[in-house]
Amino acid sequence: MTMLAAPSILAFDIFGTVVDWHGSIVGEMQTLHPQVDADAFALAWRAGYQPAMQRVRSGELGWTRIDILHRMILDELLPKFGLDHLGELERAELNRVWHRLDPWPDTVAGLTRLRTRFTICSLSNGNIGLLTNMAKRAGLPWDCILSAEVFRAYKPDPATYLGVADTFDVPPEGVMLVAAHQDDLAAARNCGLATAYIERPLEFGAANVKDVSPDAANTWHARDLVNLAELLGC
């Protein structure tokens, strides 16, 4: 494959791209609450994510960290799964599952290789505390942790993508968003960023295999992060 000129900053989406949110939540639920349909619970919790952020975007809620939104969704979800008896300590601990999501098997090796040539950072709607705890536990070798919290705007607001370029004092084309979500990548391209799609067919679990077909609009398309490192000469 002909090598293309690559940006100097790689910004990574986190949930689904770098870490396996579905598998991690399913694993915890199967251990803590084996009577619950763990797959359905994980999917329902994640399904509340965009509607919750929309309440902030619309002005119904002021700026709110994702930890707080996750807890709001959780509290609404528990009665539907027969878990409304959980106390405050149990709810708080369960909510922190998002801080301890497991990386995909290729993640740490891929990031480590990419870091030898590029500056790598997170670009997630997750808040800084969440992303820091996740990185510490999973060994994610970020050069910098950036979050929507820094820019007080959730992706796909242009302030997030352009904020990365501004942080590192490079033009938008000096940044590449790496993500497993085509809508995220499309929004980044609209801001002038390069884009790399990462195949995560099992993001929503084995019963809900995701279409990972290439989109020619992306700069790169890779099987996983190790493959992306290979493509970029790392």
mmCIF file of N, CA and C in Angstrom, residues 42 62 87 152 158 191:
data_model
loop_
_atom_site.group_PDB
_atom_site.id
_atom_site.type_symbol
_atom_site.label_atom_id
_atom_site.label_comp_id
_atom_site.label_asym_id
_atom_site.label_seq_id
_atom_site.Cartn_x
_atom_site.Cartn_y
_atom_site.Cartn_z
ATOM 1 N N ALA A 42 -26.254 -4.256 29.545
ATOM 2 C CA ALA A 42 -25.173 -3.455 28.972
ATOM 3 C C ALA A 42 -25.665 -2.618 27.801
ATOM 4 N N GLY A 62 -27.462 21.708 32.581
ATOM 5 C CA GLY A 62 -26.194 22.417 32.407
ATOM 6 C C GLY A 62 -25.096 21.421 32.091
ATOM 7 N N GLY A 87 -28.388 -0.428 47.146
ATOM 8 C CA GLY A 87 -28.161 0.771 47.943
ATOM 9 C C GLY A 87 -27.192 1.729 47.270
ATOM 10 N N ARG A 152 -15.839 21.465 27.314
ATOM 11 C CA ARG A 152 -17.227 21.663 27.755
ATOM 12 C C ARG A 152 -18.197 21.556 26.581
ATOM 13 N N PRO A 158 -17.953 20.574 16.953
ATOM 14 C CA PRO A 158 -16.650 20.916 16.375
ATOM 15 C C PRO A 158 -15.630 21.383 17.410
ATOM 16 N N CYS A 191 -14.407 18.929 10.123
ATOM 17 C CA CYS A 191 -13.579 19.950 10.770
ATOM 18 C C CYS A 191 -12.160 19.994 10.194
#
